[in-house]
Coordinates of C-alpha atoms and ligand atoms in Angstrom, one line a residue:
X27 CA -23.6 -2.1 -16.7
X28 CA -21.4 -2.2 -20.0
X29 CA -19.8 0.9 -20.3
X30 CA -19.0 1.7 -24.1
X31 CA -15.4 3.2 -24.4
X32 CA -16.0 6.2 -27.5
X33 CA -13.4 8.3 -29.2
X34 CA -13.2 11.9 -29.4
X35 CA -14.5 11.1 -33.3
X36 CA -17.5 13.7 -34.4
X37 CA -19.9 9.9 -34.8
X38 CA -18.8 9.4 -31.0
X39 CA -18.9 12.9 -29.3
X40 CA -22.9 12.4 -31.1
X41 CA -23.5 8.8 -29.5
X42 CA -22.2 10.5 -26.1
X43 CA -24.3 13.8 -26.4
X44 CA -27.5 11.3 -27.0
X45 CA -26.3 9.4 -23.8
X46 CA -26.3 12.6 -22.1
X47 CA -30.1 13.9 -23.4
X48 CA -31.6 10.1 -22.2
X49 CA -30.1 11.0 -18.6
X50 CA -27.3 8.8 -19.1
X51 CA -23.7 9.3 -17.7
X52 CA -20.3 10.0 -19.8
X53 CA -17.0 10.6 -19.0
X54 CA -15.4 13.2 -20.9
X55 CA -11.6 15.2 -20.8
X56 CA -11.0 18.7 -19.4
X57 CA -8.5 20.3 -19.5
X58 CA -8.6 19.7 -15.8
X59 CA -9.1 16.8 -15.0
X60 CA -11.7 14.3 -16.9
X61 CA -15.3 15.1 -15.8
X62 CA -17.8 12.6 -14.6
X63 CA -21.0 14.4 -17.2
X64 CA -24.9 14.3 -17.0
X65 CA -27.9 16.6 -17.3
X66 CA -27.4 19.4 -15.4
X67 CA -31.3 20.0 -15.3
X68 CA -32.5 16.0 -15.0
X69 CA -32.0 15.7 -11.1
X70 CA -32.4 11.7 -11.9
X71 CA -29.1 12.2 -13.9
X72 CA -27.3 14.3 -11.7
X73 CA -28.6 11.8 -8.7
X74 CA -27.2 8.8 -10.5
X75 CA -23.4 10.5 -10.4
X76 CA -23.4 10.3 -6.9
X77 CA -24.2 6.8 -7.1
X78 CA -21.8 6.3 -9.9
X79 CA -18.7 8.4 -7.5
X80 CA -20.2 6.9 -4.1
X81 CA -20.4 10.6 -3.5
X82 CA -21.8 12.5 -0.4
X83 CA -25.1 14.2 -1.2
X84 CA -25.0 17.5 0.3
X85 CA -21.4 17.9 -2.2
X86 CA -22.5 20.6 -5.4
X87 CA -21.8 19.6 -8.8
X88 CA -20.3 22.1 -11.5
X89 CA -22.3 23.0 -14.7
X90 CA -20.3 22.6 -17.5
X91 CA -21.5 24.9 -20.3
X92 CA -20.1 25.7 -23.5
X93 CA -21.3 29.0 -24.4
X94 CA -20.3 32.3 -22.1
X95 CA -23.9 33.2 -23.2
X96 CA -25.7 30.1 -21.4
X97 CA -24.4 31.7 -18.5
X98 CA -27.4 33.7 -18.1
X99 CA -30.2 31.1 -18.2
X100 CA -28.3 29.4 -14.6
X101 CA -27.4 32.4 -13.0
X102 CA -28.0 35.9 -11.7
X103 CA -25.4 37.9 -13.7
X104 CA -22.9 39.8 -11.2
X105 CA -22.2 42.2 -13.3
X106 CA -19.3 44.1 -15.1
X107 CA -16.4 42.2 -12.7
X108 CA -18.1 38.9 -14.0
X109 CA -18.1 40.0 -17.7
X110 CA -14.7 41.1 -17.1
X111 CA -13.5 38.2 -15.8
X112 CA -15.0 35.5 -18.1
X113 CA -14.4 37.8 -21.2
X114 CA -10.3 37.2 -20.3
X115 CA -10.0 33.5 -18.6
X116 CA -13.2 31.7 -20.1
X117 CA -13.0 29.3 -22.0
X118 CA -10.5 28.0 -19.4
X119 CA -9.6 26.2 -15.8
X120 CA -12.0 28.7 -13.7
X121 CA -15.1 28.0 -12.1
X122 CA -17.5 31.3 -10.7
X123 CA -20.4 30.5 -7.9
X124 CA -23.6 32.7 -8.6
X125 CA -26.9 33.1 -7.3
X126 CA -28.5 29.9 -9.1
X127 CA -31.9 30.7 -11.3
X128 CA -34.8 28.2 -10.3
X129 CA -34.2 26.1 -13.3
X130 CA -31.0 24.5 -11.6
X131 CA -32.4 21.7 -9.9
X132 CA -31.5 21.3 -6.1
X133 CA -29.8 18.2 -6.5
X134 CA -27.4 20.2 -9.0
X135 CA -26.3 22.6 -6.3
X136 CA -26.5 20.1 -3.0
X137 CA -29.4 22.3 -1.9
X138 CA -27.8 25.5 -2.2
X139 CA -29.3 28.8 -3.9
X140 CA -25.9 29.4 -5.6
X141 CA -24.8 27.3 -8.9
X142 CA -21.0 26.8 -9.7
X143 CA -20.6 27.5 -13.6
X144 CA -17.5 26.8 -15.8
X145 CA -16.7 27.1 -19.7
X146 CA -13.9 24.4 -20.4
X147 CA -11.5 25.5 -23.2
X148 CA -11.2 21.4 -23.9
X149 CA -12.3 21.0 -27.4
X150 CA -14.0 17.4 -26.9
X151 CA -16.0 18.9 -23.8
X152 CA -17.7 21.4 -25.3
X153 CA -18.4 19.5 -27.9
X154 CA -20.2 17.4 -25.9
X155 CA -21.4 19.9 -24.3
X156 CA -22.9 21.6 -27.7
X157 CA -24.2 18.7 -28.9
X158 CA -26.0 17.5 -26.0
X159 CA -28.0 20.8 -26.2
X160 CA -28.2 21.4 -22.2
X161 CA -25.5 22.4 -19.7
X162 CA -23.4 19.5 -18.0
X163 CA -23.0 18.5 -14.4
X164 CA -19.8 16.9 -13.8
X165 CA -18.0 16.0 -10.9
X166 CA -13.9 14.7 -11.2
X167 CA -14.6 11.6 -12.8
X168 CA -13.1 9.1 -9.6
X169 CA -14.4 7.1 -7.4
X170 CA -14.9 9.3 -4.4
X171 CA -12.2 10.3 -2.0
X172 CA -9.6 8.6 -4.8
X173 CA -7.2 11.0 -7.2
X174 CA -9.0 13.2 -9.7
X175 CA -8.0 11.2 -13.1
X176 CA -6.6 13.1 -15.5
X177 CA -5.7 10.2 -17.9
X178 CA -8.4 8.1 -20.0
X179 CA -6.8 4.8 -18.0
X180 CA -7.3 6.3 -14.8
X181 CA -10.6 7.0 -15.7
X182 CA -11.7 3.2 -16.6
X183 CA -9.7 2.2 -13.9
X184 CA -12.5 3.8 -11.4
X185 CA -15.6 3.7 -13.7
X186 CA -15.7 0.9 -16.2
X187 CA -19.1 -0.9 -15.4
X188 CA -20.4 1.6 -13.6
X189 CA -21.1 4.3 -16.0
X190 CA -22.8 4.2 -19.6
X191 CA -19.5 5.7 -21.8
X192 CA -16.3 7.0 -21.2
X193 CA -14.5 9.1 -23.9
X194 CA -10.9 8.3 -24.8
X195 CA -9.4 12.0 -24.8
X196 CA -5.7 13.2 -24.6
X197 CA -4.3 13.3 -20.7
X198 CA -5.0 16.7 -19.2
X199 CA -3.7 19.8 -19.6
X200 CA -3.4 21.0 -16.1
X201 CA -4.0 18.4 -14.1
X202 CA -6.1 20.1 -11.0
X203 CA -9.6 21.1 -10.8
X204 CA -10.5 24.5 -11.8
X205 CA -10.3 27.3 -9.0
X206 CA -13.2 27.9 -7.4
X207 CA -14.4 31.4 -7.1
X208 CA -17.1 33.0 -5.4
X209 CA -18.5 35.9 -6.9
X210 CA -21.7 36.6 -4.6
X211 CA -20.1 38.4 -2.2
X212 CA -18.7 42.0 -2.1
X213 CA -15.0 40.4 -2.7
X214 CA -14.4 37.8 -5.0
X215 CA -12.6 34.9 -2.7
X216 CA -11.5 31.8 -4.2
X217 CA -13.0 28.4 -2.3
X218 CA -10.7 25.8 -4.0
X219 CA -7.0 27.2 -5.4
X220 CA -6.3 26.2 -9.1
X221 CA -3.7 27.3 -11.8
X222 CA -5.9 30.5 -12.2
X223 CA -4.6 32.2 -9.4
X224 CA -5.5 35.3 -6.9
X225 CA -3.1 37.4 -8.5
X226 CA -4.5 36.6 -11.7
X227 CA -7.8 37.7 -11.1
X228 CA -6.8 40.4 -9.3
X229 CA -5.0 41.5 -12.1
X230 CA -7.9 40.6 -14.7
X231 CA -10.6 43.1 -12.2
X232 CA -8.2 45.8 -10.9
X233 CA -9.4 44.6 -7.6
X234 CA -8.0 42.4 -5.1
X235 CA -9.0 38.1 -4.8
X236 CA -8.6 36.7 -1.8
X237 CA -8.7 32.9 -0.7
X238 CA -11.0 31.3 1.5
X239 CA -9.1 31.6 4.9
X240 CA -10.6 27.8 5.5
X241 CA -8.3 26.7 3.1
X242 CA -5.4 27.6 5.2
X243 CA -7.1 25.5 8.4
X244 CA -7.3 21.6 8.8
X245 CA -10.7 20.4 9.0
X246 CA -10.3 19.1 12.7
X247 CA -10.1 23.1 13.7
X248 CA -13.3 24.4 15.8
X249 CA -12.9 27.3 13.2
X250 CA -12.9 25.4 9.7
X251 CA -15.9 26.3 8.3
X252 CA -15.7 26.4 4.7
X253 CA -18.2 27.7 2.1
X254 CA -17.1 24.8 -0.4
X255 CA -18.9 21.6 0.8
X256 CA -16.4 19.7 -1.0
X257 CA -13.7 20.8 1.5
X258 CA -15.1 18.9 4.1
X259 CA -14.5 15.4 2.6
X260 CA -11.0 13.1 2.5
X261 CA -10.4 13.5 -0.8
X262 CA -7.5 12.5 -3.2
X263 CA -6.2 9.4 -1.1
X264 CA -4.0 6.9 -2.9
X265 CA -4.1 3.4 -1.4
X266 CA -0.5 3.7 -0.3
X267 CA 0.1 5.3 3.1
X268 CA 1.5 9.0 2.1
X269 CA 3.7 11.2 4.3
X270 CA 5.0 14.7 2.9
X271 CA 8.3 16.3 4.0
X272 CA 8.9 19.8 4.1
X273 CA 11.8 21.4 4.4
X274 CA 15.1 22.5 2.3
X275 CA 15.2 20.8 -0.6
X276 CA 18.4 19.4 -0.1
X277 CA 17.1 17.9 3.6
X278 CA 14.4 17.0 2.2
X279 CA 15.7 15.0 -0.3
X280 CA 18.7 13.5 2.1
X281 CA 15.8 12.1 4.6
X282 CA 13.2 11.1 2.2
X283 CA 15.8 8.8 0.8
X284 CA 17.4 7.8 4.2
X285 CA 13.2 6.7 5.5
X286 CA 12.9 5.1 2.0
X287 CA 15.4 2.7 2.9
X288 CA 15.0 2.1 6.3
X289 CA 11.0 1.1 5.3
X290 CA 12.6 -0.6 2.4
X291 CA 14.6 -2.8 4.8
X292 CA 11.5 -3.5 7.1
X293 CA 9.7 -5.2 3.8
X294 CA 7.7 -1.9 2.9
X295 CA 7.3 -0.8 -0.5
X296 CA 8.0 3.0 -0.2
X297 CA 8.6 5.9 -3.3
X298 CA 9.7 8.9 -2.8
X299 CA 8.2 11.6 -4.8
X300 CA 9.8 15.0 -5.2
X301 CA 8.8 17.3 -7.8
X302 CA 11.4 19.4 -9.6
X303 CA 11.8 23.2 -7.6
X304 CA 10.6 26.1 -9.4
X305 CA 8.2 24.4 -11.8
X306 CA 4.8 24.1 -10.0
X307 CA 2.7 23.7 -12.7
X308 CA 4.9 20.5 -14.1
X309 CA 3.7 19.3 -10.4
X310 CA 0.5 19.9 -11.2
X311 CA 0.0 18.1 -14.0
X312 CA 2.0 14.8 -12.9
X313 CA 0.6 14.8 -9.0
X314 CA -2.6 12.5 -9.6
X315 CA -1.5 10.2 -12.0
X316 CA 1.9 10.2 -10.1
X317 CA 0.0 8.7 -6.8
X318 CA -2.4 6.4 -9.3
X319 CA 1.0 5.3 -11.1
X320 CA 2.3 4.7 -7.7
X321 CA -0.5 2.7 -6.5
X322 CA -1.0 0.0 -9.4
X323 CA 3.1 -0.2 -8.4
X324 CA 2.1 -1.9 -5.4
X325 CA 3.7 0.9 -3.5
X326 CA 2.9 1.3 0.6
X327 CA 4.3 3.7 1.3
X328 CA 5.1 7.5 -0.5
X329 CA 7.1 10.1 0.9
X330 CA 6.5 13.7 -1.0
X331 CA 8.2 16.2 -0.6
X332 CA 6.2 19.1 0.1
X333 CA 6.2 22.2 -2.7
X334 CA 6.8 25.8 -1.9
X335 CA 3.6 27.5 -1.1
X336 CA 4.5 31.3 -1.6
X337 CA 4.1 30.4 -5.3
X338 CA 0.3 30.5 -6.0
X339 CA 0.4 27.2 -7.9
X340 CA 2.2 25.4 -5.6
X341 CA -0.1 26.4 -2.8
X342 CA -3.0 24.8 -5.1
X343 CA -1.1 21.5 -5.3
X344 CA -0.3 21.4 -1.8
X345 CA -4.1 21.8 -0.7
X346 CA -4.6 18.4 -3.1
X347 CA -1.2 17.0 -1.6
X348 CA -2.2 17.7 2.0
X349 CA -5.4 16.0 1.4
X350 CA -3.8 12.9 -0.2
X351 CA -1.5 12.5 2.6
X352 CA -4.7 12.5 5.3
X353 CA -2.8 15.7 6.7
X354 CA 0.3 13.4 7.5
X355 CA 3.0 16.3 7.6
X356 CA 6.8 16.8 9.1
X357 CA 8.6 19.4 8.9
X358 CA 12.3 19.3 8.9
X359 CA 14.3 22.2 10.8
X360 CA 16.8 23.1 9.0
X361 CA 19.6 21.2 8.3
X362 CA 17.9 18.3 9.5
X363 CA 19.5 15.0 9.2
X364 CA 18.0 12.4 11.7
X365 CA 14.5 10.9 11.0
X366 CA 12.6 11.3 14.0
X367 CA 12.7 8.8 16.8
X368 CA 15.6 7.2 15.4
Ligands
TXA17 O1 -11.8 21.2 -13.0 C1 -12.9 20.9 -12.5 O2 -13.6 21.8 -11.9 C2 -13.5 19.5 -12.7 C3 -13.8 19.3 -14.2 C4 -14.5 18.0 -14.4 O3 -14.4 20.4 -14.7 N1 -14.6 19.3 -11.9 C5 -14.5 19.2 -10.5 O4 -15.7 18.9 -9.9 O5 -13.5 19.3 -9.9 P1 -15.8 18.4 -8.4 O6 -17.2 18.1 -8.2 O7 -14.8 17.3 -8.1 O8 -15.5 19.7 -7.5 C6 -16.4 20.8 -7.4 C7 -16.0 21.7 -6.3 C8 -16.3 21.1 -4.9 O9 -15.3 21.4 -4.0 C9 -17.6 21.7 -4.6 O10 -17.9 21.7 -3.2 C10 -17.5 23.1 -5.1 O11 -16.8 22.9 -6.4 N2 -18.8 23.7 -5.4 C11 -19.7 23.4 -6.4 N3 -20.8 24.1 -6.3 C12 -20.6 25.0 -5.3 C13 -21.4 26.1 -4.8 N4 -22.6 26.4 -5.2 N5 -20.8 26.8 -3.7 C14 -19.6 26.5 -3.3 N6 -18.8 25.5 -3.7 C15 -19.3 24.8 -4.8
MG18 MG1 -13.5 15.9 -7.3

């Protein structure tokens, strides 16, 4: 398939939105990560993304809409806590999982009776999303189990000939996918973390958000059971090997760059990559194209250094990072000097 590379021009976003109404498939920016788009009411559309990703059935897409009012014709309403809460962070980085309305096909919602719903605040997407004249399913736009893109390169990189158009937007915002929250229950818990945080929302409803306790469990645990099928999957992998380090900063530091040159000397290409302390959400925009930068280096090897989780934000990157490094983790007592087995 040729995939036609479009602007974020008005004569563009059109050629896209018709793309979109024929049950084609477009890549468009977020201000999350770029968004792999269809129908989110033609389930021939939304069946050819999973082809397009490689992408595990059973995982539930997100509806992209770009009007809070739309909201309405996918969901059961929850009420005054949901008008509250979309009335402050929508347009924006936060997705909410409602009782789905019939008209959300199966296929949409991986067989589920609950639809995931989110109003991006990126200009070009809801343009698109406007012009196309029906809600938008769309996945990251990767190739499954690779980094989320959050670049227009990264984006070709994965789907160039296997999608119909791709449009050309700025990088992304954020840089992780939206948080996840589910609102069907009596407390609002949050299934993927994201720079919308728990304190955040609890501060938005006057009420207390929780997080999903799965995503504090690895999924080899007899107990990880989590409501977000996406959790399940290896997700966020860069070709290169990845170990993370955690630890003091200084230690951390001191034996990343001591294993970076004993690999070195052994003939593996190995990176370290340590994001600046205190300054999560810089992390969070440079982690995924950081591990695709590293990769079309050649790189083998990367050793992260792991980010401080009692900040919110770095507990979101850290459930991406974790992921990325296949759950490859040491942690350095303190003081540490010597590399293990050494
Ligand atoms: O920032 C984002 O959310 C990006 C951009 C493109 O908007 N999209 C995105 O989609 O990250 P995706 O498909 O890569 O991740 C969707 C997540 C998955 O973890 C999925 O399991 C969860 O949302 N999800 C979707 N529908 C759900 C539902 N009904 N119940 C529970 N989890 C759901
Ligand atoms: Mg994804």
């Amino acid at each position: 398939m040729k995939t036609k590379i479009l602007t974020t021009g008005a004569a563009d976003i059109d050629e896209a939105a018709e793309i979109i109404r024929r049950g084609g498939l477009v890549a468009f920016p977020t201000e999350t990560v770029y968004g792999l788009g269809a129908d989110a009411l033609n389930e021939k559309a939304v069946a050819a993304i999973y082809e397009a990703k490689g992408r595990p059935s059973d995982n539930p897409m997100i509806v992209h809409i770009a009007h809070a009012e739309d909201l309405k014709k996918l969901a059961v309403h929850a009420g005054a806590d949901l008008q509250r809460l979309i009335g402050v962070l929508w347009p924006g980085p936060l997705t909410v999982i409602l009782k789905k309305k019939r008209c959300v096909p199966d296929r949409t919602t991986g067989g589920l009776d609950t639809v995931a719903v989110r109003m991006p605040e990126n200009d070009t997407a809801r343009d698109l999303i406007e012009r196309s004249g029906c809600p938008i399913a769309a996945p990251s736009a990767n190739i499954s189990g690779r980094p989320s893109p959050t670049r227009a390169v990264d984006v070709i990189a994965d789907m160039d000939g296997r999608i119909d158009a791709i449009i050309k937007g700025l990088d992304c915002r954020v840089g992780i996918e939206s948080t996840v929250l589910d609102m069907t229950e009596d407390v609002p818990v949050i299934l993927r973390p994201g720079i919308i945080t728990a304190d955040r929302i609890s501060e938005v409803l006057g009420r207390k958000a929780y997080y999903d306790k799965a995503l504090y469990r690895k999924p080899e645990s007899d107990d990880f059971k989590p409501k977000s099928p996406g959790m399940k999957y290896r997700h966020y992998a860069p070709e290169a090997d990845m170990l993370i380090v955690k630890g003091k900063e200084a230690d951390v530091r001191k034996y990343a760059e001591k294993l970076r040159r004993q690999k070195e000397a052994a003939g593996i290409k190995t990176a370290v990559l340590i994001f600046e302390e205190n300054d999560a959400a810089k992390a969070a925009h440079d982690f995924f194209s950081a591990l695709r930068d590293l990769d079309r280096a050649g790189t083998e090897l990367i050793i992260a250094g792991a980010l401080n989780t009692e900040d919110q934000i770095g507990f979101a990157v850290m459930n991406r990072m974790i992921k990325s490094a296949g759950y490859n983790i040491i942690r350095l007592p303190d003081g540490a000097e010597k590399i293990k087995g050494e």
